mmCIF file of C-alpha atoms and ligand atoms in Angstrom:
data_model
loop_
_atom_site.group_PDB
_atom_site.id
_atom_site.type_symbol
_atom_site.label_atom_id
_atom_site.label_comp_id
_atom_site.label_asym_id
_atom_site.label_seq_id
_atom_site.Cartn_x
_atom_site.Cartn_y
_atom_site.Cartn_z
ATOM 1 C CA MET X 16 -6.237 11.481 -9.407
ATOM 2 C CA ILE X 17 -4.894 7.972 -8.911
ATOM 3 C CA VAL X 18 -4.039 6.310 -5.611
ATOM 4 C CA LEU X 19 -1.629 3.442 -6.261
ATOM 5 C CA LYS X 20 -0.408 0.852 -3.808
ATOM 6 C CA LEU X 21 2.709 -1.141 -4.547
ATOM 7 C CA GLY X 22 2.314 -4.328 -2.536
ATOM 8 C CA GLY X 23 5.166 -5.141 -0.213
ATOM 9 C CA SER X 24 5.385 -8.637 -1.717
ATOM 10 C CA VAL X 25 5.850 -7.115 -5.161
ATOM 11 C CA ILE X 26 8.826 -4.897 -4.354
ATOM 12 C CA THR X 27 10.501 -7.106 -1.721
ATOM 13 C CA ASP X 28 11.314 -10.773 -1.322
ATOM 14 C CA LYS X 29 8.683 -11.400 1.297
ATOM 15 C CA ASP X 30 10.265 -14.577 2.648
ATOM 16 C CA ARG X 31 13.737 -13.110 3.336
ATOM 17 C CA PRO X 32 13.975 -10.396 6.001
ATOM 18 C CA GLU X 33 14.739 -6.917 4.673
ATOM 19 C CA THR X 34 15.436 -8.090 1.135
ATOM 20 C CA LEU X 35 14.445 -5.994 -1.847
ATOM 21 C CA ASP X 36 13.182 -7.380 -5.148
ATOM 22 C CA ALA X 37 15.242 -4.802 -7.020
ATOM 23 C CA PRO X 38 14.231 -5.744 -10.595
ATOM 24 C CA ALA X 39 10.553 -5.629 -9.584
ATOM 25 C CA LEU X 40 10.979 -2.256 -7.898
ATOM 26 C CA ASP X 41 12.716 -0.932 -11.026
ATOM 27 C CA ARG X 42 9.806 -2.078 -13.190
ATOM 28 C CA ALA X 43 7.324 -0.461 -10.811
ATOM 29 C CA ALA X 44 9.308 2.786 -10.787
ATOM 30 C CA ASP X 45 9.452 2.771 -14.620
ATOM 31 C CA ALA X 46 5.666 2.454 -14.737
ATOM 32 C CA VAL X 47 5.120 5.226 -12.157
ATOM 33 C CA ALA X 48 7.385 7.508 -14.175
ATOM 34 C CA GLY X 49 5.105 6.896 -17.181
ATOM 35 C CA ALA X 50 1.840 7.675 -15.363
ATOM 36 C CA SER X 51 -0.492 10.038 -17.182
ATOM 37 C CA ASP X 52 -2.427 11.359 -14.152
ATOM 38 C CA ASP X 53 -1.756 12.932 -10.737
ATOM 39 C CA LEU X 54 -0.614 10.218 -8.409
ATOM 40 C CA VAL X 55 -0.209 9.316 -4.759
ATOM 41 C CA VAL X 56 1.860 6.201 -4.109
ATOM 42 C CA VAL X 57 1.594 3.950 -1.063
ATOM 43 C CA HIS X 58 3.888 0.988 -0.582
ATOM 44 C CA GLY X 59 3.516 -1.990 1.679
ATOM 45 C CA GLY X 60 5.960 -3.595 4.035
ATOM 46 C CA GLY X 61 6.817 -6.960 2.564
ATOM 47 C CA SER X 62 9.912 -8.383 4.223
ATOM 48 C CA PHE X 63 10.798 -4.994 5.727
ATOM 49 C CA GLY X 64 7.704 -4.409 7.879
ATOM 50 C CA HIS X 65 6.007 -7.732 8.455
ATOM 51 C CA HIS X 66 8.893 -9.672 9.976
ATOM 52 C CA HIS X 67 9.482 -6.991 12.599
ATOM 53 C CA ALA X 68 5.768 -6.608 13.241
ATOM 54 C CA ALA X 69 5.432 -10.374 13.744
ATOM 55 C CA ALA X 70 8.528 -10.493 15.974
ATOM 56 C CA TRP X 71 7.106 -7.796 18.222
ATOM 57 C CA GLY X 72 3.550 -9.133 18.126
ATOM 58 C CA VAL X 73 2.257 -5.937 16.552
ATOM 59 C CA SER X 74 -0.759 -5.953 14.246
ATOM 60 C CA VAL X 75 -3.524 -3.566 13.229
ATOM 61 C CA ASP X 76 -5.467 -4.321 16.426
ATOM 62 C CA SER X 77 -2.776 -5.337 18.870
ATOM 63 C CA GLY X 78 0.145 -3.085 19.728
ATOM 64 C CA THR X 79 3.364 -2.710 21.667
ATOM 65 C CA ASP X 80 4.351 0.010 24.101
ATOM 66 C CA ASP X 81 8.023 -0.907 23.663
ATOM 67 C CA VAL X 82 9.828 1.898 21.839
ATOM 68 C CA GLU X 83 12.338 -0.586 20.433
ATOM 69 C CA GLY X 84 9.539 -2.557 18.795
ATOM 70 C CA ALA X 85 7.889 0.598 17.466
ATOM 71 C CA LEU X 86 11.158 1.743 15.927
ATOM 72 C CA ALA X 87 12.025 -1.712 14.576
ATOM 73 C CA VAL X 88 8.898 -1.668 12.411
ATOM 74 C CA HIS X 89 8.969 2.035 11.578
ATOM 75 C CA GLY X 90 12.724 2.038 10.883
ATOM 76 C CA ALA X 91 12.492 -0.925 8.512
ATOM 77 C CA MET X 92 9.651 0.811 6.685
ATOM 78 C CA THR X 93 11.464 4.129 6.363
ATOM 79 C CA THR X 94 14.519 2.248 5.048
ATOM 80 C CA LEU X 95 12.356 0.685 2.354
ATOM 81 C CA ASN X 96 10.706 4.065 1.707
ATOM 82 C CA ARG X 97 14.077 5.697 1.082
ATOM 83 C CA VAL X 98 14.917 3.032 -1.487
ATOM 84 C CA VAL X 99 11.546 3.471 -3.222
ATOM 85 C CA LEU X 100 12.057 7.247 -3.317
ATOM 86 C CA ALA X 101 15.557 6.872 -4.735
ATOM 87 C CA ARG X 102 14.317 4.611 -7.537
ATOM 88 C CA LEU X 103 11.620 7.167 -8.378
ATOM 89 C CA HIS X 104 14.060 10.086 -8.257
ATOM 90 C CA ASP X 105 16.342 8.197 -10.666
ATOM 91 C CA ARG X 106 13.482 8.420 -13.160
ATOM 92 C CA GLY X 107 12.678 12.071 -12.613
ATOM 93 C CA VAL X 108 9.620 11.540 -10.386
ATOM 94 C CA SER X 109 9.317 14.321 -7.750
ATOM 95 C CA ALA X 110 8.534 11.896 -4.944
ATOM 96 C CA LEU X 111 8.390 13.042 -1.311
ATOM 97 C CA PRO X 112 7.969 10.837 1.784
ATOM 98 C CA VAL X 113 5.022 10.976 4.183
ATOM 99 C CA HIS X 114 5.423 8.984 7.406
ATOM 100 C CA SER X 115 2.167 8.181 9.190
ATOM 101 C CA LEU X 116 3.837 7.652 12.576
ATOM 102 C CA SER X 117 4.678 11.349 12.789
ATOM 103 C CA VAL X 118 1.112 12.620 12.406
ATOM 104 C CA GLY X 119 -1.371 9.732 12.530
ATOM 105 C CA ALA X 120 -3.169 8.345 15.575
ATOM 106 C CA ARG X 121 -5.527 5.438 16.071
ATOM 107 C CA ASN X 122 -8.432 6.272 18.346
ATOM 108 C CA THR X 123 -10.288 4.007 20.796
ATOM 109 C CA ASP X 124 -12.684 2.983 17.994
ATOM 110 C CA GLY X 125 -9.700 1.708 15.948
ATOM 111 C CA VAL X 126 -10.153 4.356 13.256
ATOM 112 C CA LEU X 127 -6.981 5.986 11.974
ATOM 113 C CA ASP X 128 -6.948 9.754 12.257
ATOM 114 C CA LEU X 129 -4.448 10.941 9.652
ATOM 115 C CA PRO X 130 -4.177 14.643 8.798
ATOM 116 C CA LEU X 131 -3.510 15.013 5.071
ATOM 117 C CA ALA X 132 -2.716 18.715 4.670
ATOM 118 C CA ALA X 133 0.848 17.834 3.695
ATOM 119 C CA VAL X 134 -0.347 15.404 1.010
ATOM 120 C CA ASP X 135 -2.789 18.002 -0.364
ATOM 121 C CA ARG X 136 -0.119 20.679 -0.517
ATOM 122 C CA MET X 137 2.484 18.371 -2.045
ATOM 123 C CA LEU X 138 0.026 17.444 -4.808
ATOM 124 C CA ALA X 139 -0.827 21.102 -5.411
ATOM 125 C CA GLU X 140 2.885 21.767 -5.786
ATOM 126 C CA SER X 141 3.236 18.874 -8.286
ATOM 127 C CA PHE X 142 5.063 16.469 -5.982
ATOM 128 C CA VAL X 143 4.210 12.784 -5.748
ATOM 129 C CA PRO X 144 3.576 11.894 -2.087
ATOM 130 C CA VAL X 145 4.842 8.427 -1.190
ATOM 131 C CA LEU X 146 3.302 6.919 1.939
ATOM 132 C CA HIS X 147 3.978 3.489 3.394
ATOM 133 C CA GLY X 148 2.672 0.939 5.844
ATOM 134 C CA ASP X 149 3.813 2.074 9.267
ATOM 135 C CA VAL X 150 2.922 2.096 12.937
ATOM 136 C CA ALA X 151 0.902 4.778 14.704
ATOM 137 C CA ALA X 152 0.219 5.641 18.326
ATOM 138 C CA THR X 153 -2.993 3.919 19.365
ATOM 139 C CA ALA X 154 -5.271 4.469 22.353
ATOM 140 C CA GLY X 155 -4.431 1.900 25.034
ATOM 141 C CA GLU X 156 -2.109 -0.165 22.788
ATOM 142 C CA GLY X 157 1.145 1.757 22.412
ATOM 143 C CA VAL X 158 1.596 1.583 18.641
ATOM 144 C CA THR X 159 -0.272 -0.617 16.171
ATOM 145 C CA VAL X 160 0.345 -1.336 12.500
ATOM 146 C CA VAL X 161 -1.081 0.988 9.870
ATOM 147 C CA SER X 162 -1.426 -1.058 6.710
ATOM 148 C CA GLY X 163 -0.824 0.340 3.263
ATOM 149 C CA ASP X 164 -4.366 -0.736 2.337
ATOM 150 C CA GLU X 165 -5.757 1.368 5.175
ATOM 151 C CA LEU X 166 -3.794 4.353 3.874
ATOM 152 C CA VAL X 167 -5.083 3.743 0.357
ATOM 153 C CA ALA X 168 -8.675 3.828 1.606
ATOM 154 C CA ARG X 169 -8.083 6.992 3.635
ATOM 155 C CA LEU X 170 -6.372 8.733 0.704
ATOM 156 C CA ALA X 171 -8.945 7.624 -1.871
ATOM 157 C CA ARG X 172 -11.790 9.098 0.195
ATOM 158 C CA HIS X 173 -9.993 12.286 1.124
ATOM 159 C CA LEU X 174 -8.755 12.984 -2.414
ATOM 160 C CA ASP X 175 -11.963 11.773 -4.088
ATOM 161 C CA ALA X 176 -9.737 9.580 -6.257
ATOM 162 C CA ASP X 177 -10.871 8.683 -9.759
ATOM 163 C CA ARG X 178 -9.117 5.319 -9.644
ATOM 164 C CA VAL X 179 -7.444 3.160 -7.063
ATOM 165 C CA GLY X 180 -4.876 0.524 -7.980
ATOM 166 C CA LEU X 181 -3.388 -2.288 -5.942
ATOM 167 C CA CYS X 182 -0.334 -3.787 -7.585
ATOM 168 C CA SER X 183 -0.125 -7.276 -6.148
ATOM 169 C CA THR X 184 1.796 -10.524 -6.744
ATOM 170 C CA VAL X 185 -1.264 -12.055 -8.386
ATOM 171 C CA PRO X 186 -2.790 -10.795 -11.658
ATOM 172 C CA GLY X 187 -6.139 -10.087 -9.989
ATOM 173 C CA VAL X 188 -8.698 -11.746 -7.749
ATOM 174 C CA LEU X 189 -8.613 -15.439 -8.620
ATOM 175 C CA ASP X 190 -11.499 -17.887 -8.722
ATOM 176 C CA GLY X 191 -11.349 -21.497 -7.476
ATOM 177 C CA GLU X 192 -9.522 -22.525 -10.665
ATOM 178 C CA ASN X 193 -6.952 -19.724 -10.476
ATOM 179 C CA ARG X 194 -8.552 -17.685 -13.255
ATOM 180 C CA VAL X 195 -8.668 -13.909 -12.919
ATOM 181 C CA VAL X 196 -12.171 -12.667 -12.138
ATOM 182 C CA ASP X 197 -12.932 -9.553 -14.239
ATOM 183 C CA ARG X 198 -15.206 -7.856 -11.727
ATOM 184 C CA VAL X 199 -15.935 -8.274 -8.022
ATOM 185 C CA SER X 200 -18.921 -6.469 -6.555
ATOM 186 C CA SER X 201 -19.306 -8.462 -3.339
ATOM 187 C CA LEU X 202 -17.210 -10.719 -1.146
ATOM 188 C CA ASP X 203 -19.162 -13.715 -2.496
ATOM 189 C CA ASP X 204 -18.002 -13.139 -6.074
ATOM 190 C CA ALA X 205 -14.746 -15.025 -5.700
ATOM 191 C CA ALA X 206 -13.113 -17.744 -3.659
ATOM 192 C CA LEU X 207 -10.719 -15.470 -1.837
ATOM 193 C CA GLY X 208 -7.532 -17.088 -0.617
ATOM 194 C CA GLU X 209 -5.335 -15.817 2.218
ATOM 195 C CA SER X 210 -1.738 -14.781 1.600
ATOM 196 C CA ALA X 211 0.643 -17.601 2.502
ATOM 197 C CA SER X 212 3.647 -15.560 3.682
ATOM 198 C CA THR X 213 3.907 -13.691 6.975
ATOM 199 C CA ASP X 214 1.270 -10.959 6.703
ATOM 200 C CA VAL X 215 -0.170 -9.208 9.717
ATOM 201 C CA THR X 216 -2.722 -7.206 7.763
ATOM 202 C CA GLY X 217 -5.170 -9.598 6.159
ATOM 203 C CA GLY X 218 -4.567 -11.123 2.679
ATOM 204 C CA MET X 219 -6.765 -10.774 -0.408
ATOM 205 C CA ALA X 220 -10.147 -11.018 1.364
ATOM 206 C CA GLY X 221 -9.207 -8.071 3.572
ATOM 207 C CA LYS X 222 -8.107 -6.076 0.537
ATOM 208 C CA VAL X 223 -11.338 -6.714 -1.345
ATOM 209 C CA ARG X 224 -13.444 -5.845 1.704
ATOM 210 C CA THR X 225 -11.639 -2.508 2.072
ATOM 211 C CA LEU X 226 -11.892 -1.727 -1.649
ATOM 212 C CA LEU X 227 -15.612 -2.548 -1.850
ATOM 213 C CA GLU X 228 -16.280 0.222 0.658
ATOM 214 C CA LEU X 229 -14.732 2.889 -1.584
ATOM 215 C CA ASP X 230 -16.624 5.091 -4.052
ATOM 216 C CA ALA X 231 -13.810 4.962 -6.593
ATOM 217 C CA PRO X 232 -13.389 1.854 -8.756
ATOM 218 C CA ALA X 233 -10.409 -0.150 -7.551
ATOM 219 C CA HIS X 234 -8.250 -2.418 -9.645
ATOM 220 C CA ILE X 235 -6.129 -5.357 -8.537
ATOM 221 C CA PHE X 236 -3.392 -6.425 -10.943
ATOM 222 C CA ASP X 237 0.229 -7.536 -10.964
ATOM 223 C CA LEU X 238 3.420 -5.880 -12.149
ATOM 224 C CA ASP X 239 2.671 -6.854 -15.753
ATOM 225 C CA GLY X 240 -0.570 -4.877 -15.514
ATOM 226 C CA LEU X 241 0.844 -1.799 -13.781
ATOM 227 C CA PRO X 242 1.916 0.224 -16.858
ATOM 228 C CA ALA X 243 -1.519 -0.339 -18.440
ATOM 229 C CA PHE X 244 -3.328 0.714 -15.250
ATOM 230 C CA LEU X 245 -1.293 3.908 -15.033
ATOM 231 C CA VAL X 246 -2.281 4.981 -18.530
ATOM 232 C CA GLY X 247 -6.000 4.426 -17.896
ATOM 233 C CA GLU X 248 -6.540 0.802 -18.936
ATOM 234 C CA THR X 249 -8.195 -1.880 -16.791
ATOM 235 C CA PRO X 250 -5.914 -4.849 -16.232
ATOM 236 C CA GLY X 251 -6.762 -7.519 -13.656
ATOM 237 C CA THR X 252 -9.899 -7.316 -11.543
ATOM 238 C CA VAL X 253 -12.128 -4.288 -11.034
ATOM 239 C CA VAL X 254 -13.589 -4.096 -7.533
ATOM 240 C CA ASP X 255 -16.600 -1.772 -7.470
HETATM 241 C C1 IPE F 21 2.723 -3.280 6.112
HETATM 242 O O1 IPE F 21 1.848 -2.672 5.241
HETATM 243 C C2 IPE F 21 2.845 -2.491 7.333
HETATM 244 C C3 IPE F 21 3.726 -3.090 8.353
HETATM 245 C C4 IPE F 21 3.855 -4.352 8.616
HETATM 246 C C5 IPE F 21 4.459 -2.125 9.102
HETATM 247 P P1 IPE F 21 1.014 -3.609 4.278
HETATM 248 O O2 IPE F 21 0.218 -4.578 5.079
HETATM 249 O O3 IPE F 21 0.242 -2.722 3.387
HETATM 250 O O4 IPE F 21 2.146 -4.359 3.477
HETATM 251 P P2 IPE F 21 2.081 -5.488 2.373
HETATM 252 O O5 IPE F 21 1.771 -4.824 1.085
HETATM 253 O O6 IPE F 21 0.992 -6.478 2.787
HETATM 254 O O7 IPE F 21 3.443 -6.096 2.415
#
């Protein structure tokens, strides 16, 4: 079982609101269609989610109780999700959407409660569930952002994933001289930069922190590495 995240910056032009990077999405969809294992896909927000989230002041810890704001973020993400699904369907992948807003909730402790019976059943019936960064109702905050990375962690634990992959715009975790680090086992192992574009959910350091807490080995790589990852190879950086 593989849990794969397609970073929002990979499949969209992160600096132009609601703009797809269509060639990149096509390459990602080609690779997913060639995967040799059971797969759950999560995609990020890129220029679809983050601009709306920033405009409405919504982040993982700080929410809005304005329904217009909630739907601005969620609607942009479901629009992107439909495009991702269509690209996968074009290649014969039996992809089905799973929207966290409909079933997830963030409790007072900030932890996301996300029932996954639908994901389990879809997998058992040979579908490929496709989740996405979203918003979810949150105690005392209205709705807050649910990041794709958070969903990856939740799915990896629940499904006891063998491998986790984050397809990013960089070829792995980079050291101070921009070389890919082969393995990261602690936050001290690399000089971790923050993402430069609008990103309400935390950059590379946040990703590595989340991945270090997982049992499954996680891999960070770019689009060039994605086909190799999906057939069992180890491009980029292993975080374990
Ligand atoms: C974005 O999810 C969620 C929203 C802003 C709604 P991610 O935080 O996982 O997206 P990327 O991959 O960084 O773009």
